[in-house]
Coordinates of C-alpha atoms in Angstrom, one line a residue:
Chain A
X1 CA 103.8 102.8 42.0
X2 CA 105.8 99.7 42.6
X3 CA 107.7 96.6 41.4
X4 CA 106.5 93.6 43.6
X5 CA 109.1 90.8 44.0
X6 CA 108.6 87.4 45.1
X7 CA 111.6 85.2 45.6
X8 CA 110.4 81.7 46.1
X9 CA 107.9 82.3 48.2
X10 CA 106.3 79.5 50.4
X11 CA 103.0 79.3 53.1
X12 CA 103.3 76.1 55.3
X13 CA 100.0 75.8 57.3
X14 CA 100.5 72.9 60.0
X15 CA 100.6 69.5 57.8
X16 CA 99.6 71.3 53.9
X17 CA 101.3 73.8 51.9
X18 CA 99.5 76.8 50.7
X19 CA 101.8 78.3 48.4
X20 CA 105.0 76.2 47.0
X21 CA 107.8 78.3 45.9
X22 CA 106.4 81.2 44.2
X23 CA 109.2 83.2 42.1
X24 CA 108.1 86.0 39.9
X25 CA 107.9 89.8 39.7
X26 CA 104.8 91.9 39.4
X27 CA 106.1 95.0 37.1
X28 CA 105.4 99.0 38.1
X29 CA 102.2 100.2 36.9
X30 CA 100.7 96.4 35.3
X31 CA 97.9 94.6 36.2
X32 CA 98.3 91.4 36.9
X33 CA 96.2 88.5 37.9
X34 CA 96.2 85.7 40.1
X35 CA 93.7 83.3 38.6
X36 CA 92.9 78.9 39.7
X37 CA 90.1 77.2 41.1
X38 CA 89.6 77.4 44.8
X39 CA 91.7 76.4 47.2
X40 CA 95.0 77.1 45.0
X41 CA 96.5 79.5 47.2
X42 CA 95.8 83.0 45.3
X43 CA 94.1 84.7 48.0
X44 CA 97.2 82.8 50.5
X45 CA 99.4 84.5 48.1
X46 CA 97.6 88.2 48.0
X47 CA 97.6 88.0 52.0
X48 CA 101.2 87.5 52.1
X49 CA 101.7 90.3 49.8
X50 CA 99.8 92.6 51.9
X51 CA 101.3 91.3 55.2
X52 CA 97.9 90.0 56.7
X53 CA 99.8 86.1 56.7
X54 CA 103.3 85.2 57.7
X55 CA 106.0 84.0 54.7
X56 CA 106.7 80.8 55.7
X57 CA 110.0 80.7 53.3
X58 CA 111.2 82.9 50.9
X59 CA 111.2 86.7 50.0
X60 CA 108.8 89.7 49.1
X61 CA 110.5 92.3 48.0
X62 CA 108.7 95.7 47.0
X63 CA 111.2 98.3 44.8
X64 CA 113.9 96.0 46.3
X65 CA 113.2 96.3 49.7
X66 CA 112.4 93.2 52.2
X67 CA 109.2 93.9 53.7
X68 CA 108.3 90.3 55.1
X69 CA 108.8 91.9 58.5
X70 CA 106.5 95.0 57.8
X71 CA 103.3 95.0 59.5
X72 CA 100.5 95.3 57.1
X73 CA 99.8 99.4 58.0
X74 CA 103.2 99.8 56.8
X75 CA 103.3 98.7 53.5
X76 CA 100.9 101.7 51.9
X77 CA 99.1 98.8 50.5
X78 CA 95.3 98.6 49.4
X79 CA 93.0 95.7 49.6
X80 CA 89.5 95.7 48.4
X81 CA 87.7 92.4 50.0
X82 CA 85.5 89.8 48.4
X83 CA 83.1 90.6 51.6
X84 CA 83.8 94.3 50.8
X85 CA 84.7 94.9 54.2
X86 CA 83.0 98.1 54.8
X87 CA 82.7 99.3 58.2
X88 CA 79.0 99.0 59.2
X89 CA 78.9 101.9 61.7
X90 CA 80.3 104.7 59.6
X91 CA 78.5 106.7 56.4
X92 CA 80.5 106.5 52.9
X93 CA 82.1 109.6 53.7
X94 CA 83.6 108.1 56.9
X95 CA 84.0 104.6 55.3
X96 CA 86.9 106.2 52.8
X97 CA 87.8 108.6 55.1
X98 CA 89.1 105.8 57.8
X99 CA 92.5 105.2 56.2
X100 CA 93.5 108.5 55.5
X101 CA 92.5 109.8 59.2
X102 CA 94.9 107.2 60.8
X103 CA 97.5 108.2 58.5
X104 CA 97.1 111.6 59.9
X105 CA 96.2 114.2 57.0
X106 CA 94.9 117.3 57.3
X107 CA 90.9 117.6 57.3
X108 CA 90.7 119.9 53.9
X109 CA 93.4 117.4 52.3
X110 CA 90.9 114.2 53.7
X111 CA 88.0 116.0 52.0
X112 CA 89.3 116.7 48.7
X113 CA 90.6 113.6 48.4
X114 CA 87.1 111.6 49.1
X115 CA 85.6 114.1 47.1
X116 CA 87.3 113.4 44.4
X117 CA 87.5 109.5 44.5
X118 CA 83.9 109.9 45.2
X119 CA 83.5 111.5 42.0
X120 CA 85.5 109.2 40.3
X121 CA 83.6 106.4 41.1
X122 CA 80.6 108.7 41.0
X123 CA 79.3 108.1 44.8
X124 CA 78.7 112.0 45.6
X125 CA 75.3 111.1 46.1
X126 CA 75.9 108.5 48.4
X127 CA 78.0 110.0 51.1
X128 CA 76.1 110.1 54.1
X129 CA 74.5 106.9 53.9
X130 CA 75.4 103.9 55.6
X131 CA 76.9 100.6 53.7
X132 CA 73.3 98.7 54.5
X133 CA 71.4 101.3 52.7
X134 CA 73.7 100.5 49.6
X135 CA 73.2 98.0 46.5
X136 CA 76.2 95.5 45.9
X137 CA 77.5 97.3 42.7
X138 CA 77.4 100.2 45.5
X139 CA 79.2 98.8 48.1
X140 CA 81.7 97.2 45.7
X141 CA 82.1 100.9 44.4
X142 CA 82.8 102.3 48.2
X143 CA 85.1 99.3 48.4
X144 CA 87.4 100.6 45.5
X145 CA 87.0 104.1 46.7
X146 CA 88.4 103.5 50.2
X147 CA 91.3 102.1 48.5
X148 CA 92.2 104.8 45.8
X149 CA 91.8 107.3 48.3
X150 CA 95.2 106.7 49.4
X151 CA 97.0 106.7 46.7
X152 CA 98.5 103.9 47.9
X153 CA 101.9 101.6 46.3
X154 CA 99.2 98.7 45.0
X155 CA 96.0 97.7 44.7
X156 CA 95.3 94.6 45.6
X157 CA 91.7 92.9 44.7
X158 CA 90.7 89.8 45.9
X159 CA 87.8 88.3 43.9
X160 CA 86.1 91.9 43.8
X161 CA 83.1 91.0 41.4
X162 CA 82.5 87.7 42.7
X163 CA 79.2 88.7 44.7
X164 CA 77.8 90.8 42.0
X165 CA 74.9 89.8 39.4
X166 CA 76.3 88.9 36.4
X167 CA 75.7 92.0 34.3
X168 CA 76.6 94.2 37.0
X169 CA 79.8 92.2 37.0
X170 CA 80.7 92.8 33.3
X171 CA 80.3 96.7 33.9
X172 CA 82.3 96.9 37.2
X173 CA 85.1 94.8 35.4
X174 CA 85.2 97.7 32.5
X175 CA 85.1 100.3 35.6
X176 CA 87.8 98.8 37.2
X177 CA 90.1 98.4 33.8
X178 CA 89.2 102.3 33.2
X179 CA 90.3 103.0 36.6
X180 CA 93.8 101.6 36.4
X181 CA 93.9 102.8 32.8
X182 CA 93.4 106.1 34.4
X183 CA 95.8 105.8 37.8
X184 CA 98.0 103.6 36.5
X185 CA 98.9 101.9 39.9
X186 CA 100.2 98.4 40.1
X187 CA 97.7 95.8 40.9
X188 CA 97.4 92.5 42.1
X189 CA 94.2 90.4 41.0
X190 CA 93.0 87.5 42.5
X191 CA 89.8 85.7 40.9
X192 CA 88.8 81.9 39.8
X193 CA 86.9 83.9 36.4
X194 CA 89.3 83.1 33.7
X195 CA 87.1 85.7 31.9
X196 CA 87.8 88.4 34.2
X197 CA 91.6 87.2 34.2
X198 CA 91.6 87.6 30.6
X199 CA 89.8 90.5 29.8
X200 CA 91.6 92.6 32.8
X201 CA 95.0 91.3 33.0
X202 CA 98.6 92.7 31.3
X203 CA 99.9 89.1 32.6
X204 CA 98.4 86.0 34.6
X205 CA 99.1 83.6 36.9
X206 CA 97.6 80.7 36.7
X207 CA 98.1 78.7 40.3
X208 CA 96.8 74.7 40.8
X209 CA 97.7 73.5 44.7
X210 CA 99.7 76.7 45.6
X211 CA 101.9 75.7 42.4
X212 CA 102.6 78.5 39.7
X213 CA 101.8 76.8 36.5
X214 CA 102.2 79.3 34.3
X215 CA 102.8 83.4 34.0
X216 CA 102.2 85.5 30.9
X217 CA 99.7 87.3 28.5
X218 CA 96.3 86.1 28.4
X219 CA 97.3 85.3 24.4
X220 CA 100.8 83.4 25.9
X221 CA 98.3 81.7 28.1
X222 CA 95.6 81.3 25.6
X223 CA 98.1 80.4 22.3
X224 CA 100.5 78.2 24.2
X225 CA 99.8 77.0 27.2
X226 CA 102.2 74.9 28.8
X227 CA 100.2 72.3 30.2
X228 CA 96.7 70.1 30.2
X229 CA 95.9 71.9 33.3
X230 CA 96.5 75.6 32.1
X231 CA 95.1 74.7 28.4
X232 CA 91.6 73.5 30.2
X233 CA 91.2 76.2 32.7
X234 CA 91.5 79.4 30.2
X235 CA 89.2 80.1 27.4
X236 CA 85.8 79.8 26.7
X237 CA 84.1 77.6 25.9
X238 CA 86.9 75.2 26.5
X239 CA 89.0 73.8 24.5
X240 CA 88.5 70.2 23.2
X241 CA 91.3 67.4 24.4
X242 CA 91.8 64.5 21.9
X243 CA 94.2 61.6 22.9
X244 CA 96.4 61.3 20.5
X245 CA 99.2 59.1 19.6
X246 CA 102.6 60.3 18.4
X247 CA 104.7 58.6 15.7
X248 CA 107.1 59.4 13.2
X249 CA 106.6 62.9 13.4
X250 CA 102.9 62.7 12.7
X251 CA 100.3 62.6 15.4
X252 CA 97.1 60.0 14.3
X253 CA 94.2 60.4 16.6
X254 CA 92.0 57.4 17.3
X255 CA 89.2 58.8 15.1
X256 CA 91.1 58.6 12.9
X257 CA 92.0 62.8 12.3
X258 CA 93.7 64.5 10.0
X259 CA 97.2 64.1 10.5
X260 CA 99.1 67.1 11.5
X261 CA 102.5 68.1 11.7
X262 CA 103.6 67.9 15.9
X263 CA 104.7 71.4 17.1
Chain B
X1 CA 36.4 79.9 56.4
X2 CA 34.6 80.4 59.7
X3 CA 36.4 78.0 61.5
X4 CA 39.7 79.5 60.3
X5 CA 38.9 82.7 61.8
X6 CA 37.6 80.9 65.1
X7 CA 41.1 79.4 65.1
X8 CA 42.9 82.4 64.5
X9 CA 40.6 83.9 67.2
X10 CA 41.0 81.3 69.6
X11 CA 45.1 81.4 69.3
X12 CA 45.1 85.4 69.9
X13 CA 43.2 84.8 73.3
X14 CA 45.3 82.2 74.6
X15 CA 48.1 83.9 73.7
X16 CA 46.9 87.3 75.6
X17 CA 45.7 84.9 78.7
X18 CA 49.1 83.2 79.2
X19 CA 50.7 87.0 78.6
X20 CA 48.5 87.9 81.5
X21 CA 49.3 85.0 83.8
X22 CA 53.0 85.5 83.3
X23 CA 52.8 89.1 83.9
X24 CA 50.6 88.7 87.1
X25 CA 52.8 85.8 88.6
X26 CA 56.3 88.3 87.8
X27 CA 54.8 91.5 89.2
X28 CA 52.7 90.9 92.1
X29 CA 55.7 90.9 94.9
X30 CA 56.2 93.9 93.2
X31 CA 53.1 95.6 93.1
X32 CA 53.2 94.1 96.7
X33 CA 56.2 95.8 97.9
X34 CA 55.8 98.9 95.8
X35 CA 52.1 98.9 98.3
X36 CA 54.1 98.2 101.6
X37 CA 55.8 101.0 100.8
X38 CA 53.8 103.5 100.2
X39 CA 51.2 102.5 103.1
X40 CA 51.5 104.3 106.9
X41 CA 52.8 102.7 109.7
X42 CA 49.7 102.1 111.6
X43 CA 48.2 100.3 108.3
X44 CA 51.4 98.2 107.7
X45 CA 48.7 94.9 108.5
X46 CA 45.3 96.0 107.5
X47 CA 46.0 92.9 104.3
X48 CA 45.0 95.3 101.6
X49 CA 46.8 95.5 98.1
X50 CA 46.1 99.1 98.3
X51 CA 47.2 101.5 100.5
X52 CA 44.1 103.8 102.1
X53 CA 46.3 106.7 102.4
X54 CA 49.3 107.1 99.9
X55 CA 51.9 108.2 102.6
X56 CA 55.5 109.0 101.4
X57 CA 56.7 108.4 105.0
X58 CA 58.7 105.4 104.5
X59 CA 60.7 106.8 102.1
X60 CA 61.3 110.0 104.0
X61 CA 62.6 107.8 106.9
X62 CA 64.7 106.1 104.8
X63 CA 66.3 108.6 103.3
X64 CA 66.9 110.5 106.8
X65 CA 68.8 107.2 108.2
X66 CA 72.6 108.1 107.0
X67 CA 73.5 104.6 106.8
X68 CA 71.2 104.0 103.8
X69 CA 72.4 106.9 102.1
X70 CA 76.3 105.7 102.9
X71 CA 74.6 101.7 101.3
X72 CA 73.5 103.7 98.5
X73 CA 76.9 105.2 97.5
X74 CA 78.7 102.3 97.8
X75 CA 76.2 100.3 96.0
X76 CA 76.5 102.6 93.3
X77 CA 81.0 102.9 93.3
X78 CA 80.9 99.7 94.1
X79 CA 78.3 98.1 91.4
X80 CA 80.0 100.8 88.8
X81 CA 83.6 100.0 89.0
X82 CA 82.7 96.3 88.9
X83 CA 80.9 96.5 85.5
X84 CA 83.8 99.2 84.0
X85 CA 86.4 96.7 84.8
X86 CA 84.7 93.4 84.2
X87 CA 83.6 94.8 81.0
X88 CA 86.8 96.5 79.9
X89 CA 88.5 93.0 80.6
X90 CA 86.1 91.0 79.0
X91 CA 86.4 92.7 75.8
X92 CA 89.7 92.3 75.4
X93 CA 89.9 88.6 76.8
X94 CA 87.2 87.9 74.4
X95 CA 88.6 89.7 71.4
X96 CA 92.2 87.6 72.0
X97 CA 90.1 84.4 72.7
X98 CA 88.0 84.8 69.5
X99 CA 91.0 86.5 67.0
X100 CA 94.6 85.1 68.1
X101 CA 95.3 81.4 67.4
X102 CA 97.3 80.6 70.8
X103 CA 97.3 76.9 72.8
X104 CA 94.9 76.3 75.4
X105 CA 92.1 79.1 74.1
X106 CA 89.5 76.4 74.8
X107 CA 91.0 75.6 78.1
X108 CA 90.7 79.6 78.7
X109 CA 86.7 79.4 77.7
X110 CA 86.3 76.4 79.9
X111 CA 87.6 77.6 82.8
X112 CA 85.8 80.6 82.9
X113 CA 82.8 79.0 82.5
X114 CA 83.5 76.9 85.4
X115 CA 84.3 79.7 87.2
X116 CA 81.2 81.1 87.1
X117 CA 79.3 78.0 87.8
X118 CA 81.5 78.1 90.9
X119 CA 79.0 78.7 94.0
X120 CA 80.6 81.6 96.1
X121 CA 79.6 80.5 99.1
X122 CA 82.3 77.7 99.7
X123 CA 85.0 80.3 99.2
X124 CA 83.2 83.3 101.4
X125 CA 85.1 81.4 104.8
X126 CA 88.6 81.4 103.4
X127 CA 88.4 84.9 101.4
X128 CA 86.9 86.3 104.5
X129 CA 89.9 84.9 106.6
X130 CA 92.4 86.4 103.7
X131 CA 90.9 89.6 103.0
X132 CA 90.9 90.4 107.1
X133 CA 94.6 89.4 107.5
X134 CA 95.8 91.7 103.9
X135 CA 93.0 94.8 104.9
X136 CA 90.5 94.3 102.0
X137 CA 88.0 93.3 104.8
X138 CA 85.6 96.5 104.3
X139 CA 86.6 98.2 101.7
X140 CA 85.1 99.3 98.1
X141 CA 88.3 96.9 96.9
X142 CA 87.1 93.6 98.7
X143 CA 84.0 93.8 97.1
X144 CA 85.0 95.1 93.6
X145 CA 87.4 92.3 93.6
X146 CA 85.2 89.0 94.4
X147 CA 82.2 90.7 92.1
X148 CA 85.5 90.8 88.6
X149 CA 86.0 87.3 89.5
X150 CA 82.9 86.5 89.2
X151 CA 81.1 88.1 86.4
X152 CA 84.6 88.4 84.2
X153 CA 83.6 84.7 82.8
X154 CA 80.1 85.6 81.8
X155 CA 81.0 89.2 80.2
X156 CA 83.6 86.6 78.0
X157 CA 81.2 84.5 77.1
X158 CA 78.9 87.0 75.8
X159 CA 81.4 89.7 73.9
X160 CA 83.2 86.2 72.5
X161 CA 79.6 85.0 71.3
X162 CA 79.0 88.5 69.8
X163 CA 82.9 88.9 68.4
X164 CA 82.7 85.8 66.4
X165 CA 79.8 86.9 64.5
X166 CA 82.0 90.2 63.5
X167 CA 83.2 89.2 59.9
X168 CA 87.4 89.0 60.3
X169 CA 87.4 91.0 57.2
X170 CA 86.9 94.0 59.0
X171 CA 89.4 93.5 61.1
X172 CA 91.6 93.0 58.6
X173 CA 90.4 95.7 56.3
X174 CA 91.2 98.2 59.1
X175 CA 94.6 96.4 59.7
X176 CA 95.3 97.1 55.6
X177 CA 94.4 100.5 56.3
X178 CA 97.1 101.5 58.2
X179 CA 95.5 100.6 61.7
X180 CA 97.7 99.0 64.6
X181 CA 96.1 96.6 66.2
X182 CA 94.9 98.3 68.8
X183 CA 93.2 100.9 66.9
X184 CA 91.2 98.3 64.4
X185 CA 89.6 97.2 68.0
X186 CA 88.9 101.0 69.0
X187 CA 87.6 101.9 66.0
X188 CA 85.5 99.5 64.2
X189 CA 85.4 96.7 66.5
X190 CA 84.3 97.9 69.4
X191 CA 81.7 99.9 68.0
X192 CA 80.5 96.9 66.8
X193 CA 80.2 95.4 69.7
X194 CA 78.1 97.9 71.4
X195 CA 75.3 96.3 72.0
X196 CA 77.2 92.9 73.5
X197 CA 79.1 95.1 75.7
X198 CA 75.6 96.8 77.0
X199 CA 73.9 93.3 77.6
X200 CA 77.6 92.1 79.5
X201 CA 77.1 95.6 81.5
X202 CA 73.8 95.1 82.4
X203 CA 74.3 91.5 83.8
X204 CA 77.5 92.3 85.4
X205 CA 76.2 95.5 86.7
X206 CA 73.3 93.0 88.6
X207 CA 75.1 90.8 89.4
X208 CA 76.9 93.4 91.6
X209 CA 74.2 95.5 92.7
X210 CA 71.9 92.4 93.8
X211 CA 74.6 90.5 95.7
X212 CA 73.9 90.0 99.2
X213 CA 76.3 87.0 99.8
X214 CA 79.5 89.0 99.6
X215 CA 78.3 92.2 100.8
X216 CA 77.4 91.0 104.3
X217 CA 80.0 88.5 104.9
X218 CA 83.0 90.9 104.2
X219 CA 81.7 94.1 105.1
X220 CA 81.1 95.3 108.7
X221 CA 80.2 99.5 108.3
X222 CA 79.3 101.8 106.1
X223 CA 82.8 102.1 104.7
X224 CA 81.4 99.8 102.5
X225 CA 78.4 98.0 103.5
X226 CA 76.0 97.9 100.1
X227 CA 72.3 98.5 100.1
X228 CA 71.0 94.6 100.1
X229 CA 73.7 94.2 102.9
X230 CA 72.1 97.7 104.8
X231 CA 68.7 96.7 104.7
X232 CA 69.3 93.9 107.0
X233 CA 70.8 96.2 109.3
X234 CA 67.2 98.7 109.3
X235 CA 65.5 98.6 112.6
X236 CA 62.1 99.8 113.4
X237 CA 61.7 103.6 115.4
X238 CA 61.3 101.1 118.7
X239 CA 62.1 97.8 119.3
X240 CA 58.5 96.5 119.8
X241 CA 57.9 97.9 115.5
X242 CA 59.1 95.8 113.0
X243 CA 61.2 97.7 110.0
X244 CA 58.8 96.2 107.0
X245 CA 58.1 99.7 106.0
X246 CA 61.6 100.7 105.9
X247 CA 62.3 98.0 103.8
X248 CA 60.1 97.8 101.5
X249 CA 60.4 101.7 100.8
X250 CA 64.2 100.7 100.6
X251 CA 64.1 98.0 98.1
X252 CA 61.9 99.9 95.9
X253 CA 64.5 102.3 96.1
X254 CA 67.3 100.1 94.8
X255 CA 65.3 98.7 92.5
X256 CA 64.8 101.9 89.7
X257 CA 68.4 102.0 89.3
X258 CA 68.2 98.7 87.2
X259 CA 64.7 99.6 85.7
X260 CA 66.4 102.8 84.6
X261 CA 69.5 101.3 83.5
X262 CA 67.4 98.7 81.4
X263 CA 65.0 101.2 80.1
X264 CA 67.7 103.5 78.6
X265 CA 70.0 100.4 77.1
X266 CA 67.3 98.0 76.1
X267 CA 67.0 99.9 72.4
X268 CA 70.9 99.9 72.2
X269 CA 70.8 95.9 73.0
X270 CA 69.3 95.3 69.6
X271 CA 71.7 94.0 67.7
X272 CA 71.3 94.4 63.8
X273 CA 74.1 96.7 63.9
X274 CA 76.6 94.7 61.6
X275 CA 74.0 94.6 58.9
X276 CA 75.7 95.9 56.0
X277 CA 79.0 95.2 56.8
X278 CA 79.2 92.4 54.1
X279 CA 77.3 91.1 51.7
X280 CA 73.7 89.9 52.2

């Protein structure tokens, strides 16, 4: 449970900026998402917040403490990868096991804990295999699990369905809205699906270029969005851009429209 | 489709015949050796491939000489401690070469690699000098040393080659995890790595084990002397006899070690182990 601040945070890479000047706060206990095309700086922006990049400029602040100095096995953080990131060499068992033996719990405390994130995500069957022996949805499931097992301050996500089949997809993005329903942790949500960023989120983020374009509630985003850029990316299918002219009050498009009162 | 089958027929066979040839051409010092050693001394020349009389003789003699048995310990300390150290180092040399953005990590890879197409023999004269005047001369140390130097750029190259194919997420998952950076490596890197770190062993292990170059230019007893260094030393039971038997009973000796070693790791070489790890 935790409020994550960012005070204008910036990611220089030599000669191109990642992330330009992020400023907003990620609430206790909401979901929200980081959503743009590739290469806009979400996943830059998720690796800062979980301490695996240098901030360049600026401040992170989780519950109003500095952390940009905290080494990432500090901040109580959880990060489910794209690539999954399960460790090869170890069964399930061992797989969500890993955090909570280097943070030094007892054995029954470790085993009721997998046990029961095991039967959360409903892997009891699954336990002593290794990842390879696994489907995706599997391993994506395993994935989650080593992260909820520690009951950690955030969950953060970084394009977790992207490597799934499409209808596997649309069930593990109900299982994952069920699960924060259910622990009610903040997390942070990086994709490029703006239907996954609207059906999940509490509030989005749309980035372009490592810029924050926008931040609110899929409807904000969807109703009023405050630019070309945002108003193109969300929704499905995508909304229709006219040039218009504007005069007198009235806008006249070159078809010749219906004119409309301008908002 | 006759003549398919005649194709397919014709392609097994020369396949088999070339496996053969190969084969024949690799083992025949070998099986020659292995013969030499296991023949009597009075049948040493009687230009047989097999011995007449399987005679055990050799070996026995061998074995009673304490100046082998010294070779062989050192071989063994000396060959050991090499491929712990060079391997040990390697790893974490490779790891920091492959991982951490720092300047010059090219410049590192290239210079190793240079370093081990360095020929040893130009520096035997000077190290031979410096290792007499600062006591290394005969001792496990002056060995252990020049044999580090020497394989350390290989067992980089090989753990590097393998490291880089070790998706960084893992790394990093383990670093989210609550893992110092010392313990990712332990724990799910390293394991990883297993069967790179058995090939580097092997090779550096050889390397060690088969040099003759540095073992008879800085050694002078058996304080130290290694086997391929000691086998120039045997002498035959008078000095009209020539030692072949001896020899050959000797380097079929110090030849299972390696056939052992390969034998046990070979299955743990396969790599395949990172499948799994992501997706695909």
């Amino acid at each position: 449970m935790s409020e994550i601040e960012l005070r204008k945070v910036s990611k220089r890479f030599t000669g191109a900026t990642a992330v330009k000047r992020a400023n907003f706060t990620i609430r206790d206990g909401e979901f929200f998402i980081l959503v743009g095309p590739s290469g806009c700086g979400k996943s830059t922006l998720l690796n800062m917040i979980v301490g695996l990049e240098d901030v360049s400029e600026g401040e992170i602040r989780i519950d109003g403490q500095r952390v940009n100095e905290l080494d990432p096995k500090d901040r109580n953080m959880a990060m489910v990868f794209q690539s999954y990131a399960l460790y090869p060499h170890m069964s399930v068992r061992e797989n969500m096991a890993f955090p909570l033996k280097l943070a030094k719990l007892s054995n029954p405390e470790i085993d009721r804990r997998v046990a029961r994130a095991a039967q959360i995500l409903e892997l009891d069957e699954y336990l002593d295999r290794r990842p390879r022996a696994l489907s995706g949805g599997q391993r994506q499931r395993v994935a989650m699990g080593r992260a909820i097992v520690r009951e950690p301050r955030a969950f953060l996500l970084d394009e977790p369905l992207s490597n799934l089949d499409a209808k596997l997809r649309v069930q593990m993005r109900t299982e994952i809205a069920r699960l924060h329903n259910r622990l009610g942790t903040t997390t942070v949500y990086v994709t490029h699906d703006q239907t996954e960023a609207m059906t999940l989120g509490d509030r989005i983020a749309v980035l372009r270029k490592g810029e924050v374009l926008q931040i609110g509630t899929p409807r904000e985003l969807y109703e009023r969005p405050r630019n070309l850029f945002v108003a193109g990316f969300i929704g499905s299918p995508a909304m229709n851009f006219l040039p218009a002219r504007r005069a007198e009050g009235r806008r006249t498009t070159p078809n010749g429209g219906g004119p409309g009162k301008v908002r | 489709m006759a003549g398919g089958a005649d194709h397919g027929r014709m392609e097994r066979w020369c396949w088999g015949a070339g496996s053969v040839v190969v084969i024949v051409y690799a083992l025949i010092p070998v099986a020659w050796i292995l013969s030499l050693s296991l023949k009597r001394s009075a049948d040493l020349g009687d230009n047989r491939l097999f011995p007449q009389v399987v005679s055990l003789e050799h070996y026995a003699a061998v074995f009673r000489d304490p100046q082998f048995s010294a070779a062989l310990w050192n071989s063994l300390g000396i060959a050991g401690i090499s491929t712990l150290v060079a391997v040990l180092l390697g790893m974490f040399a490779a790891y920091a070469v492959v991982r951490l953005e720092f300047p010059g990590r090219r410049v590192i890879l290239a210079a190793a690699l240079s370093i081990a197409m360095f020929p040893p023999v130009s520096i035997i004269g000077p190290l031979f000098n410096i290792w007499r005047t600062v006591g290394l001369y005969d001792t496990w140390a002056g060995l252990i040393l020049p044999y580090i130097t020497f394989t350390l750029p290989l067992a980089i190259w090989i753990l590097s080659a393998f490291f880089r194919e070790i998706p960084w997420d893992l790394d990093k998952a383990a670093r989210v995890d609550g893992a110092t950076p010392l313990k990712a490596f332990v724990f799910v890197i390293a394991p990883l790595a297993a069967p790179a770190v058995f090939t580097a062993a092997i090779l550096v292990f050889m390397f060690a084990w088969n040099d003759f170059l540095f073992a008879i230019s800085l050694t002078s007893t058996n304080d130290a002397r290694t086997v391929p260094a000691a086998i120039a030393f045997f002498t035959g039971s008078s000095r009209f006899q020539q030692p072949t038997g001896s020899i050959a009973a000797a380097s079929v000796v110090v030849t299972l070690p390696i056939i052992i070693v390969v034998l046990i790791f070979q299955r743990r070489i396969v790599a395949g182990l990172t499948a799994g790890a992501v997706k695909g």
